[in-house]
Amino acid sequence: MIHSLFLVNASGDIFLEKHWKSVVSRSVCDYFFEAQERATEPENVPPVIPTPHHYLISVLRHRIYFVAVIQSEVPPLFVIEFLHRVVDTFQDYFGVCTEAAIKDNVVVVYELLEEMLDNGFPLATESNILKELIKPPTILRTMVNTITGSTNVGEQLPTGQLSVVPWRRTGVKYTNNEAYFDVVEEIDAIIDKSGSTITAEIQGVIDACVKLTGMPDLTLSFMNPRLLDDVSFHPCVRFKRWEAERILSFIPPDGNFRLLSYHVSSQNLVAIPVYVKHNITFREGSSQGRFDLTLGPKQTMGKAVESVLVSSQLPRGVLNANLNPSQGTYTFDPVTKLLSWDVGKINPQKLPSLKGTMSLQAGASKPDENPTINIQFKIQQMAISGLKVNRLDMYGEKYKPFKGIKYMTKAGNLCQFRLH
Amino acid sequence: MSTGALYNDQGGAEAAVEAGQESTPTSSGSGAAFGLFSADFKKNEDLKEMLESSKESLKLEAMKRIVGLIAKGKNASELFPAVVKNVASKNIELKKLVYVYLVRYAEEQQDLALLSISTFQRALKDPNQFIRASALRVLSSIRVPIIVPIMMLAIKEAAADLSPYVRKTSAHAIQKLFSLDADQKEQLIEVIEKLLKDKSTLVAGSVVMAFEEVCPDRIDLIHKNYRKLCNLLVDVEEWGQVVIISMLTRYARTQFTSPWKEGAMFDENNEKAFYESDSEEKKGHTEEKPYIMDPDHRLLLRNTKPLLQSRNTAVVMSVAQLYWHLAPKHEVSIVTKSLVRLLRSHREVQYIVLQNIATMSIQRKGMFEPFMKSFYVRSTDATHIKTLKLEILTNLANEANISTILREFQTYVKSQDKAFAAATIQAIGRCATNISEVTDTCLNGLVLLLSNRDETVVAESVVVIKKLLQTQPTQHSEIIKHMAKLFDNITVPMARASILWLIGEYCERVPKIAPDVLRKMAKSFTAEEDIVKLQTVNLAAKLYLTNSKQTKLLTQYILNLGKYDQNYDIRDRTRFIRQLIVPSEKSGALNKYARRILLAPKPAPVLESSFKDRDRFQLGTLSHSLNSKATGYQELSDWPAVAPDQSVRNVEIIEAVKEWTPTVGKTKQPKSDDKFYSDDEDEKEEEGSDSSGSEDSSSSSSEGLFMYFTMQMFSSCLAAKYHFPRQPCLYQPSMVAVQVILSNSSDHSLEEIHIGDRSPASLSIHCFNTIERLEPEASVTVSMGIDFSDSTQAANFQLCTKEDQFSVSIQPAVGELLMPSSMTEQDFCKEQGKLQGMNETSATITMETANASSQAISKQVLSVANVGVVSSSQNNFSRFAGRTVSSGALVLVSLELKESSTALLTINTEKTVMASMLLRDIKQALTQA
């Protein structure tokens, strides 16, 4: 299925290649570079590119293109999903997935890729199995390895691959047994200029960090499972049990994993926790424009709105902006025309604002559109949908684990205010 | 220094690394280059030395550097002899890196690669399954044609290996061998056929992949395995699921009749009504219609549905396409929500999913209409995502929602991404033609856009307006005049050409303006783009025909300019037009018709989606994404008019079930087994309760020869009895079916009876549905499935009522962990031959005289174990065959009658523990009366 993989950096250099069948010349990437040149933005490179003898399917993550070479029909999502899984694995192993990290760990990368695919077909993609096969590099281990000459390839054989719970390592032992669950919800919304919501939806995930000895069997129940409209599970969750009782019952993988992602039914009205007051005007004939933006919190149940970041793509005619923030700092890039304002925490008593003037290109006609504003924020200890975990129980093991649940709400990638 | 740097680049990475290590600055450039060159040379030498040294750590270090070279695409093939020697190293990491190297370069160094083969051959016999598997993996990855026979042999052996992991590897090896030597196809198909029968979830995905690669047309191999694949599907790893689902989609299209027969009377209203109701309930309705869905068809749909909840986007997409291609029309919409969910995934995933939604939304607006807002464009989307969303929104537009969509489009037109704004204008044009109510509104809106400051927006509007005017040219001279005024300011060639065409086409409506425009064009003709020139010539010709008095000279001037144009298309066109319109001696005949040719009413262009006929490709495929047939694309066949024989999918196991009635020896009794696969779980439950009523069932079943019965009272108020009905379990093939009869012996009714915690925790039980209420003195029969994993360890679980809970323990007798397997006497002997040695357990027994006849023996053995009778030609032999439920291992029981009443009882199976237990049980049954 997947013939070869090329990693291409932002400047268009191939810095790693791996072949699972016979070698495909790296000149095949020329077609990719062509498409890359045509695209105005790095994101605009089409994910599927046909060439005379091959097909190139690529994903872009962390400013690295992962280009897979395909020779015959295969569901494109199969390849895309796999490539993303590769990136996730690298991130898991090296902390970051950058060109430098990959180059530094080229041997581990190669060993991983070798285990993940056999003849182009995915073999072991569960991070728990991979970690049994190949130990992630840590500073300590690297030192020990250099001194003792031992290796980072696991001595044991990957028994997990055969068990009924392939996602869990065997023989897990911890002195402190703990299980943490983070309920993170993201709001995606489009708000029009009068402040009314065009679309708004909440999607959430429950990320878990479980460090429990042995083979624990956990159940997690919610106070209000009806809120969850559409869910997708980690393979460990017993689907039948969820169908019947709306209880999550599972034997968790060891370490960090995403237990569940969900969508909150769209019937529930979503209250956007911030509002924007704006007044951006360009006058005809004048080379000056006024800029006035104020943020305020809304329905946050007393929780503070933190890490607020406002960004906006100003019209092309704007030469520079001379603004005065009441708090935080702002930057304006005159080349990309990107304005970003790092607000920080919103204090309801003293609302943050950004006021000032913009200078426009002399002689140019006034820009006929107002920009859109993207907002990012975080609210700790609150799930905006109101989802609450009822209880977490453990069976199958004797000890008492430490359990913790954290809630957080943040803006999704697409929390957007239209000012036109 | 600069020269040095230059050499560094050319010398490649190893040189660069080297330069970094000995960064002694040299003043003379040439000297540095020379030094580097020798260092480079020495470097490979030192790798060789390192590899040949006796220190493991040095070798490892060398291999790591070599892998680094391979990763960068540098050639390291000259080290082959030194590397290959380390193939038998004890160090696992070293060995793995050598494998990486070997697989990469074996093709280039075939002779030397042969040196390593014997190592792998040895490892193939290793007692450790992982070593066997990894040896096979590497051996089959070495692309050296000479070793094809060795590979073939290894694959065949591995396919029969006891370890499912090794069998999985052999399935992968099949594809590798096939791509190396396609002549082996026939032999490989045999192996595939064998592996398809495998019951392990590990193997299923890989072998189907091999099937797809080697012999996708041998659909007949699937029949017998169809139901098994459907049932295993949920437990197969996610990548295998994708492959199996796409193969089963193809299979189903050849084997079942179309569920869309009623599609003719299906309309949007029907569909809307369906949104409210739950899909599960609706399924029953199919039965009422004349079309009856094949139970196997239903089985596939039912078993794939839970996979819509998968975290793997490829799995979700493949289930969605399966429903699209196979499900009755009204059921397809259950995939909508999941597809919309995928839109929150990565950009690339969005791209593919949107493409598929675009195709779906053309045929079935209703499916995605409720989710219209999910397709609203965000300014942060990539351009190709934006255009796809636009496409979908346009497809979804109808009379009811068009005003909302147009309002949304208005904001898009103002977008700073001008290419996207232009695409939006196209979309508005499409909406205007599709929905006649809004044509005028759209047209007015577009005319307003003509005064937009941005050129691309104006140009696109002109082009779209031109198309719209063509559809209803009657009363729009105002717009044409307006556009003629704008003409001077527009520079985009396509827009200029469009305006010229419009003026020419409707020149009689704007008699004053048209000649003036032509005059301007005559002035600027030489500076125009080709398409504009062509339209100018057209305009001139049309005006010449309608208004020759004013334009004769102008036309001739333009035709003269065109005659000497650089572009031959324009020269051609000019020549043609001149002959056509200017009367001369030669062109007499055609000249008369010039007016009819040039000013004929032209059909309006149809604005339609570029996804219109993409559904000729199977959704979710690469071909669909590219809109052209990719190599190796398997066409999805049309539904057959008449369904092929359904019985081909029947498997022996099901026939064995029919031995329910106590007639010994007759294995083949045709009886409909449809019920086992019919839709509703309720139905199954009913089936059970038909025979219930606690007392009768116990008495009737104790008569039944094959029943094994146990009773257990465990509480004063709730009594439960269980027995093994010896049916294959409906929930999962690896489970043993257990029927539990619950009766309430207390004086108050019990509520919410269900199964609680279980131990061991990994025990998989298919629970019965919670019983809401059980009246005093009433009893109910429920069926459940328990996977005992072929051990007689008791399954413990909690049986809970609303107030109370009791622990229950079900201890299976070893004979109940089997299921009958029917085979011929020859097969039996063949299989027995394979299970010799430590897999054989035997004992000589002295039987009770009453048991000496073969009927009596059968009766006794069958009472102990759930096995099938093998018809025997020899009188003194009785043979029985079965498989373990969970792992499917063969269990063969044979009894050889000796003189008087002694007999030799032999059991052959790889499950030796079970064998000895079974031996004990059978012995007991036969020696006692």
PDB file of C-alpha atoms in Angstrom, chain A residues 1 15-23 26 42-50 55 57-61 70-78 80-82 84-85 106-107 110-111 114-115 117-119 121-123 125-126 133 149 151-155 157-159 161-162 188-190 198-199 201 203 217 229-235 238-240 251 263 284 313-316 365-372 374 395-396 413-414 416 418 420, chain B residues 57 60 64-65 67-68 70-73 91-93 96-97 100 103-104 107-108 128-131 137 141 143 163-165 168-169 172 175-176 202 205-206 209 213 237-240 242-243 306 308-314 317 337-338 341-342 344 346-349 351-353 373-374 376-384 408 411-412 414-418 452-454 620-626 629-634 681 757-758 761-762 766:
ATOM      1  CA  MET A   1       0.000   0.000   0.000  1.00  0.00           C
ATOM      2  CA  PHE A  15      15.715  15.138   4.849  1.00  0.00           C
ATOM      3  CA  LEU A  16      14.595  11.580   5.376  1.00  0.00           C
ATOM      4  CA  GLU A  17      13.444   8.785   3.153  1.00  0.00           C
ATOM      5  CA  LYS A  18      12.247   5.292   3.879  1.00  0.00           C
ATOM      6  CA  HIS A  19      11.185   2.589   1.475  1.00  0.00           C
ATOM      7  CA  TRP A  20       9.118  -0.448   2.318  1.00  0.00           C
ATOM      8  CA  LYS A  21       9.160  -2.039  -1.095  1.00  0.00           C
ATOM      9  CA  SER A  22      11.661  -1.499  -3.868  1.00  0.00           C
ATOM     10  CA  VAL A  23      13.295   1.912  -3.874  1.00  0.00           C
ATOM     11  CA  ARG A  26      13.373  10.747  -4.781  1.00  0.00           C
ATOM     12  CA  PRO A  42       1.875  25.947   2.807  1.00  0.00           C
ATOM     13  CA  GLU A  43      -1.603  24.638   3.729  1.00  0.00           C
ATOM     14  CA  ASN A  44      -2.804  24.918   0.180  1.00  0.00           C
ATOM     15  CA  VAL A  45      -0.763  22.043  -1.200  1.00  0.00           C
ATOM     16  CA  PRO A  46      -3.350  19.464  -2.272  1.00  0.00           C
ATOM     17  CA  PRO A  47      -3.167  16.334  -0.107  1.00  0.00           C
ATOM     18  CA  VAL A  48      -3.429  14.002  -3.099  1.00  0.00           C
ATOM     19  CA  ILE A  49      -1.232  14.578  -6.143  1.00  0.00           C
ATOM     20  CA  PRO A  50      -1.247  12.219  -9.126  1.00  0.00           C
ATOM     21  CA  TYR A  55       0.328   8.984  -6.362  1.00  0.00           C
ATOM     22  CA  ILE A  57      -0.432  11.639  -0.501  1.00  0.00           C
ATOM     23  CA  SER A  58       0.898  14.142   1.985  1.00  0.00           C
ATOM     24  CA  VAL A  59       0.107  15.658   5.328  1.00  0.00           C
ATOM     25  CA  LEU A  60       1.576  18.818   6.794  1.00  0.00           C
ATOM     26  CA  ARG A  61       2.314  18.838  10.505  1.00  0.00           C
ATOM     27  CA  ILE A  70       1.445   5.107  -3.414  1.00  0.00           C
ATOM     28  CA  GLN A  71       1.420   2.929  -6.476  1.00  0.00           C
ATOM     29  CA  SER A  72      -2.118   1.701  -6.703  1.00  0.00           C
ATOM     30  CA  GLU A  73      -5.635   2.231  -5.455  1.00  0.00           C
ATOM     31  CA  VAL A  74      -5.952   2.637  -1.700  1.00  0.00           C
ATOM     32  CA  PRO A  75      -8.415   4.651   0.360  1.00  0.00           C
ATOM     33  CA  PRO A  76      -6.635   8.017   0.700  1.00  0.00           C
ATOM     34  CA  LEU A  77      -7.859   8.426   4.265  1.00  0.00           C
ATOM     35  CA  PHE A  78      -6.116   5.181   5.153  1.00  0.00           C
ATOM     36  CA  ILE A  80      -3.579  10.142   5.732  1.00  0.00           C
ATOM     37  CA  GLU A  81      -4.690   8.620   8.999  1.00  0.00           C
ATOM     38  CA  PHE A  82      -1.564   6.507   9.113  1.00  0.00           C
ATOM     39  CA  HIS A  84      -0.897  11.390  11.258  1.00  0.00           C
ATOM     40  CA  ARG A  85      -0.403   8.386  13.485  1.00  0.00           C
ATOM     41  CA  VAL A 106      17.191   9.075  12.943  1.00  0.00           C
ATOM     42  CA  VAL A 107      17.924   5.531  14.089  1.00  0.00           C
ATOM     43  CA  TYR A 110      13.934   4.213  11.285  1.00  0.00           C
ATOM     44  CA  GLU A 111      13.310   1.481  13.799  1.00  0.00           C
ATOM     45  CA  GLU A 114      10.196  -0.417  10.296  1.00  0.00           C
ATOM     46  CA  GLU A 115       7.868  -1.721  12.989  1.00  0.00           C
ATOM     47  CA  LEU A 117       4.626  -0.894   8.466  1.00  0.00           C
ATOM     48  CA  ASP A 118       5.299  -4.248   6.899  1.00  0.00           C
ATOM     49  CA  ASN A 119       5.318  -4.176   3.123  1.00  0.00           C
ATOM     50  CA  PHE A 121       0.611  -2.326   5.504  1.00  0.00           C
ATOM     51  CA  PRO A 122       0.329  -1.057   9.090  1.00  0.00           C
ATOM     52  CA  LEU A 123       1.620  -3.601  11.569  1.00  0.00           C
ATOM     53  CA  THR A 125       0.603   1.428  15.504  1.00  0.00           C
ATOM     54  CA  GLU A 126      -0.377   1.239  19.175  1.00  0.00           C
ATOM     55  CA  LEU A 133       9.632  -2.823  21.126  1.00  0.00           C
ATOM     56  CA  GLY A 149      26.608  -0.253  25.503  1.00  0.00           C
ATOM     57  CA  THR A 151      20.419  -0.648  23.427  1.00  0.00           C
ATOM     58  CA  ASN A 152      17.138   1.068  23.200  1.00  0.00           C
ATOM     59  CA  VAL A 153      15.550  -1.858  21.477  1.00  0.00           C
ATOM     60  CA  GLY A 154      13.397  -3.764  23.899  1.00  0.00           C
ATOM     61  CA  GLU A 155      14.721  -7.102  24.964  1.00  0.00           C
ATOM     62  CA  LEU A 157       9.083  -9.515  22.788  1.00  0.00           C
ATOM     63  CA  PRO A 158       5.912  -7.590  22.155  1.00  0.00           C
ATOM     64  CA  THR A 159       3.462  -9.854  23.884  1.00  0.00           C
ATOM     65  CA  GLN A 161       0.511  -7.710  20.027  1.00  0.00           C
ATOM     66  CA  LEU A 162      -1.035 -11.072  20.762  1.00  0.00           C
ATOM     67  CA  ASP A 188     -16.108  26.677  17.435  1.00  0.00           C
ATOM     68  CA  ALA A 189     -18.198  29.624  16.529  1.00  0.00           C
ATOM     69  CA  ILE A 190     -18.794  32.258  13.925  1.00  0.00           C
ATOM     70  CA  ILE A 198     -24.147  32.251  13.088  1.00  0.00           C
ATOM     71  CA  THR A 199     -22.898  28.853  14.080  1.00  0.00           C
ATOM     72  CA  GLU A 201     -20.722  24.067  18.359  1.00  0.00           C
ATOM     73  CA  GLN A 203     -16.685  19.469  20.802  1.00  0.00           C
ATOM     74  CA  ASP A 217     -10.658  -2.402  34.631  1.00  0.00           C
ATOM     75  CA  ASP A 229     -24.403  13.494  20.887  1.00  0.00           C
ATOM     76  CA  ASP A 230     -21.797  11.864  18.772  1.00  0.00           C
ATOM     77  CA  VAL A 231     -18.877  10.036  20.252  1.00  0.00           C
ATOM     78  CA  SER A 232     -15.834   8.201  19.088  1.00  0.00           C
ATOM     79  CA  PHE A 233     -13.848   5.952  21.334  1.00  0.00           C
ATOM     80  CA  HIS A 234     -10.418   4.619  21.914  1.00  0.00           C
ATOM     81  CA  PRO A 235     -10.588   0.951  20.917  1.00  0.00           C
ATOM     82  CA  ARG A 238     -16.536  -1.502  25.423  1.00  0.00           C
ATOM     83  CA  PHE A 239     -19.038  -0.295  22.913  1.00  0.00           C
ATOM     84  CA  LYS A 240     -21.895  -2.565  23.972  1.00  0.00           C
ATOM     85  CA  ILE A 251      -9.061  -1.554  30.386  1.00  0.00           C
ATOM     86  CA  HIS A 263     -19.726  16.406  20.118  1.00  0.00           C
ATOM     87  CA  GLU A 284     -12.471  57.758   2.012  1.00  0.00           C
ATOM     88  CA  GLN A 313      -5.719  39.804   9.312  1.00  0.00           C
ATOM     89  CA  LEU A 314      -5.946  43.506   8.454  1.00  0.00           C
ATOM     90  CA  PRO A 315      -6.726  44.610   4.899  1.00  0.00           C
ATOM     91  CA  ARG A 316      -3.856  44.812   2.466  1.00  0.00           C
ATOM     92  CA  SER A 365      -8.816  53.613  -2.160  1.00  0.00           C
ATOM     93  CA  LYS A 366     -10.314  52.664   1.165  1.00  0.00           C
ATOM     94  CA  PRO A 367     -10.433  48.949   1.883  1.00  0.00           C
ATOM     95  CA  ASP A 368     -13.975  47.824   1.363  1.00  0.00           C
ATOM     96  CA  GLU A 369     -14.026  45.049   3.860  1.00  0.00           C
ATOM     97  CA  ASN A 370     -13.499  44.849   7.566  1.00  0.00           C
ATOM     98  CA  PRO A 371     -11.299  42.102   8.896  1.00  0.00           C
ATOM     99  CA  THR A 372     -12.347  39.055  10.815  1.00  0.00           C
ATOM    100  CA  ASN A 374      -9.985  35.197  15.693  1.00  0.00           C
ATOM    101  CA  TYR A 395     -12.105  -3.328  39.335  1.00  0.00           C
ATOM    102  CA  GLY A 396      -9.717  -6.156  38.919  1.00  0.00           C
ATOM    103  CA  ASN A 413      -9.336  26.755  15.962  1.00  0.00           C
ATOM    104  CA  LEU A 414     -12.302  28.490  14.538  1.00  0.00           C
ATOM    105  CA  GLN A 416     -14.247  33.815  14.786  1.00  0.00           C
ATOM    106  CA  ARG A 418     -16.852  38.664  11.531  1.00  0.00           C
ATOM    107  CA  HIS A 420     -18.274  42.860   8.089  1.00  0.00           C
TER     108      HIS A 420
ATOM    109  CA  SER B  57      29.260  -1.448  20.583  1.00  0.00           C
ATOM    110  CA  LEU B  60      26.306  -0.958  16.573  1.00  0.00           C
ATOM    111  CA  LYS B  64      23.642   3.488  13.295  1.00  0.00           C
ATOM    112  CA  ARG B  65      25.721   5.716  11.080  1.00  0.00           C
ATOM    113  CA  VAL B  67      21.206   3.777   8.778  1.00  0.00           C
ATOM    114  CA  GLY B  68      21.657   7.529   8.982  1.00  0.00           C
ATOM    115  CA  ILE B  70      20.289   5.339   4.162  1.00  0.00           C
ATOM    116  CA  ALA B  71      17.772   7.706   5.697  1.00  0.00           C
ATOM    117  CA  LYS B  72      19.343  10.617   3.859  1.00  0.00           C
ATOM    118  CA  GLY B  73      19.223   8.678   0.633  1.00  0.00           C
ATOM    119  CA  ASN B  91      22.424  -8.163  19.818  1.00  0.00           C
ATOM    120  CA  ILE B  92      18.813  -7.456  18.933  1.00  0.00           C
ATOM    121  CA  GLU B  93      19.272  -3.845  17.951  1.00  0.00           C
ATOM    122  CA  LYS B  96      17.410  -5.170  13.430  1.00  0.00           C
ATOM    123  CA  LEU B  97      19.590  -2.523  11.863  1.00  0.00           C
ATOM    124  CA  VAL B 100      17.000  -2.649   7.641  1.00  0.00           C
ATOM    125  CA  VAL B 103      16.126  -5.162   2.876  1.00  0.00           C
ATOM    126  CA  ARG B 104      17.308  -1.893   1.368  1.00  0.00           C
ATOM    127  CA  GLU B 107      18.094  -6.205  -4.602  1.00  0.00           C
ATOM    128  CA  GLU B 108      21.318  -4.580  -5.773  1.00  0.00           C
ATOM    129  CA  ASN B 128       9.860 -18.421  19.685  1.00  0.00           C
ATOM    130  CA  GLN B 129       7.027 -17.164  17.525  1.00  0.00           C
ATOM    131  CA  PHE B 130       8.372 -13.630  17.294  1.00  0.00           C
ATOM    132  CA  ILE B 131      11.701 -14.804  15.968  1.00  0.00           C
ATOM    133  CA  ARG B 137       9.348 -10.789   7.443  1.00  0.00           C
ATOM    134  CA  SER B 141      11.358  -8.570   1.999  1.00  0.00           C
ATOM    135  CA  ARG B 143      13.737  -9.018  -3.354  1.00  0.00           C
ATOM    136  CA  SER B 163       0.948 -18.827  16.274  1.00  0.00           C
ATOM    137  CA  PRO B 164      -1.547 -16.412  14.730  1.00  0.00           C
ATOM    138  CA  TYR B 165       1.157 -13.764  14.665  1.00  0.00           C
ATOM    139  CA  LYS B 168      -0.325 -12.890   9.944  1.00  0.00           C
ATOM    140  CA  THR B 169       3.255 -12.385   8.826  1.00  0.00           C
ATOM    141  CA  HIS B 172       2.007 -10.170   4.398  1.00  0.00           C
ATOM    142  CA  GLN B 175       1.924 -10.025  -1.232  1.00  0.00           C
ATOM    143  CA  LYS B 176       5.657  -9.549  -1.280  1.00  0.00           C
ATOM    144  CA  LEU B 202      -4.934 -10.932  13.897  1.00  0.00           C
ATOM    145  CA  GLY B 205      -7.080  -8.068   7.962  1.00  0.00           C
ATOM    146  CA  SER B 206      -3.772  -9.144   6.522  1.00  0.00           C
ATOM    147  CA  MET B 209      -5.257  -7.480   2.042  1.00  0.00           C
ATOM    148  CA  GLU B 213      -3.686  -7.725  -4.037  1.00  0.00           C
ATOM    149  CA  GLU B 237      -7.356  -4.101  14.260  1.00  0.00           C
ATOM    150  CA  GLU B 238      -8.425  -0.845  12.637  1.00  0.00           C
ATOM    151  CA  TRP B 239      -6.321  -1.022   9.492  1.00  0.00           C
ATOM    152  CA  GLY B 240      -7.605  -4.493   8.759  1.00  0.00           C
ATOM    153  CA  VAL B 242     -10.746  -0.747   6.408  1.00  0.00           C
ATOM    154  CA  VAL B 243      -9.530  -3.392   4.003  1.00  0.00           C
ATOM    155  CA  PRO B 306     -20.731   0.285  15.568  1.00  0.00           C
ATOM    156  CA  LEU B 308     -18.922   4.491  12.852  1.00  0.00           C
ATOM    157  CA  GLN B 309     -17.758   5.311  16.364  1.00  0.00           C
ATOM    158  CA  SER B 310     -14.162   4.420  15.593  1.00  0.00           C
ATOM    159  CA  ARG B 311     -11.454   6.962  16.293  1.00  0.00           C
ATOM    160  CA  ASN B 312      -9.847   6.004  13.005  1.00  0.00           C
ATOM    161  CA  THR B 313     -11.165   8.282  10.284  1.00  0.00           C
ATOM    162  CA  ALA B 314     -10.424   5.752   7.551  1.00  0.00           C
ATOM    163  CA  MET B 317     -15.214   6.647   5.983  1.00  0.00           C
ATOM    164  CA  LYS B 337     -23.331  12.557  11.828  1.00  0.00           C
ATOM    165  CA  SER B 338     -20.115  10.582  11.827  1.00  0.00           C
ATOM    166  CA  ARG B 341     -17.624  14.655  12.944  1.00  0.00           C
ATOM    167  CA  LEU B 342     -14.637  13.895  10.727  1.00  0.00           C
ATOM    168  CA  ARG B 344     -13.137  18.488  12.843  1.00  0.00           C
ATOM    169  CA  HIS B 346      -6.935  17.351  10.327  1.00  0.00           C
ATOM    170  CA  ARG B 347      -6.986  19.454   7.185  1.00  0.00           C
ATOM    171  CA  GLU B 348      -6.142  16.521   4.913  1.00  0.00           C
ATOM    172  CA  VAL B 349      -8.907  14.405   6.408  1.00  0.00           C
ATOM    173  CA  TYR B 351     -10.338  17.471   2.266  1.00  0.00           C
ATOM    174  CA  ILE B 352     -11.109  13.829   1.501  1.00  0.00           C
ATOM    175  CA  VAL B 353     -14.293  13.738   3.555  1.00  0.00           C
ATOM    176  CA  LYS B 373     -23.874  25.156   9.166  1.00  0.00           C
ATOM    177  CA  SER B 374     -21.010  22.727   9.550  1.00  0.00           C
ATOM    178  CA  TYR B 376     -19.777  27.336   6.622  1.00  0.00           C
ATOM    179  CA  VAL B 377     -16.399  28.598   5.611  1.00  0.00           C
ATOM    180  CA  ARG B 378     -13.893  29.844   8.145  1.00  0.00           C
ATOM    181  CA  SER B 379     -11.330  32.402   7.131  1.00  0.00           C
ATOM    182  CA  THR B 380      -8.618  30.079   8.409  1.00  0.00           C
ATOM    183  CA  ASP B 381      -9.563  27.198   6.092  1.00  0.00           C
ATOM    184  CA  ALA B 382      -7.175  26.330   3.276  1.00  0.00           C
ATOM    185  CA  THR B 383      -8.363  27.357  -0.167  1.00  0.00           C
ATOM    186  CA  HIS B 384      -9.183  23.861  -1.401  1.00  0.00           C
ATOM    187  CA  GLU B 408     -23.558  33.593   3.923  1.00  0.00           C
ATOM    188  CA  THR B 411     -19.756  37.604   3.407  1.00  0.00           C
ATOM    189  CA  TYR B 412     -17.570  35.253   1.386  1.00  0.00           C
ATOM    190  CA  LYS B 414     -15.932  40.189   0.754  1.00  0.00           C
ATOM    191  CA  SER B 415     -13.230  37.730   1.716  1.00  0.00           C
ATOM    192  CA  GLN B 416      -9.652  38.805   1.333  1.00  0.00           C
ATOM    193  CA  ASP B 417      -8.862  35.564  -0.439  1.00  0.00           C
ATOM    194  CA  LYS B 418      -9.794  36.694  -3.933  1.00  0.00           C
ATOM    195  CA  ASN B 452     -16.484  46.307  -6.670  1.00  0.00           C
ATOM    196  CA  ARG B 453     -12.986  47.590  -6.436  1.00  0.00           C
ATOM    197  CA  ASP B 454     -11.369  44.251  -6.888  1.00  0.00           C
ATOM    198  CA  GLY B 620     -13.677   6.834  -0.329  1.00  0.00           C
ATOM    199  CA  THR B 621     -11.289   5.522  -2.957  1.00  0.00           C
ATOM    200  CA  LEU B 622      -8.279   7.226  -4.441  1.00  0.00           C
ATOM    201  CA  SER B 623      -9.976   7.134  -7.825  1.00  0.00           C
ATOM    202  CA  HIS B 624     -12.919   9.041  -6.442  1.00  0.00           C
ATOM    203  CA  SER B 625     -10.624  11.623  -4.961  1.00  0.00           C
ATOM    204  CA  LEU B 626      -8.799  12.145  -8.243  1.00  0.00           C
ATOM    205  CA  LYS B 629      -9.309   5.648 -12.527  1.00  0.00           C
ATOM    206  CA  ALA B 630      -6.259   4.830 -10.410  1.00  0.00           C
ATOM    207  CA  THR B 631      -4.104   1.799 -11.086  1.00  0.00           C
ATOM    208  CA  GLY B 632      -5.580  -1.277  -9.510  1.00  0.00           C
ATOM    209  CA  TYR B 633      -9.030   0.228  -8.971  1.00  0.00           C
ATOM    210  CA  GLN B 634     -11.668  -2.460  -8.640  1.00  0.00           C
ATOM    211  CA  GLU B 681     -31.961  -9.521  19.182  1.00  0.00           C
ATOM    212  CA  ASP B 757     -19.108  -7.072  37.843  1.00  0.00           C
ATOM    213  CA  ARG B 758     -17.327 -10.089  36.601  1.00  0.00           C
ATOM    214  CA  ALA B 761     -12.040  -8.818  34.738  1.00  0.00           C
ATOM    215  CA  SER B 762     -10.956  -9.654  31.243  1.00  0.00           C
ATOM    216  CA  HIS B 766     -22.285 -11.020  26.276  1.00  0.00           C
TER     217      HIS B 766
END
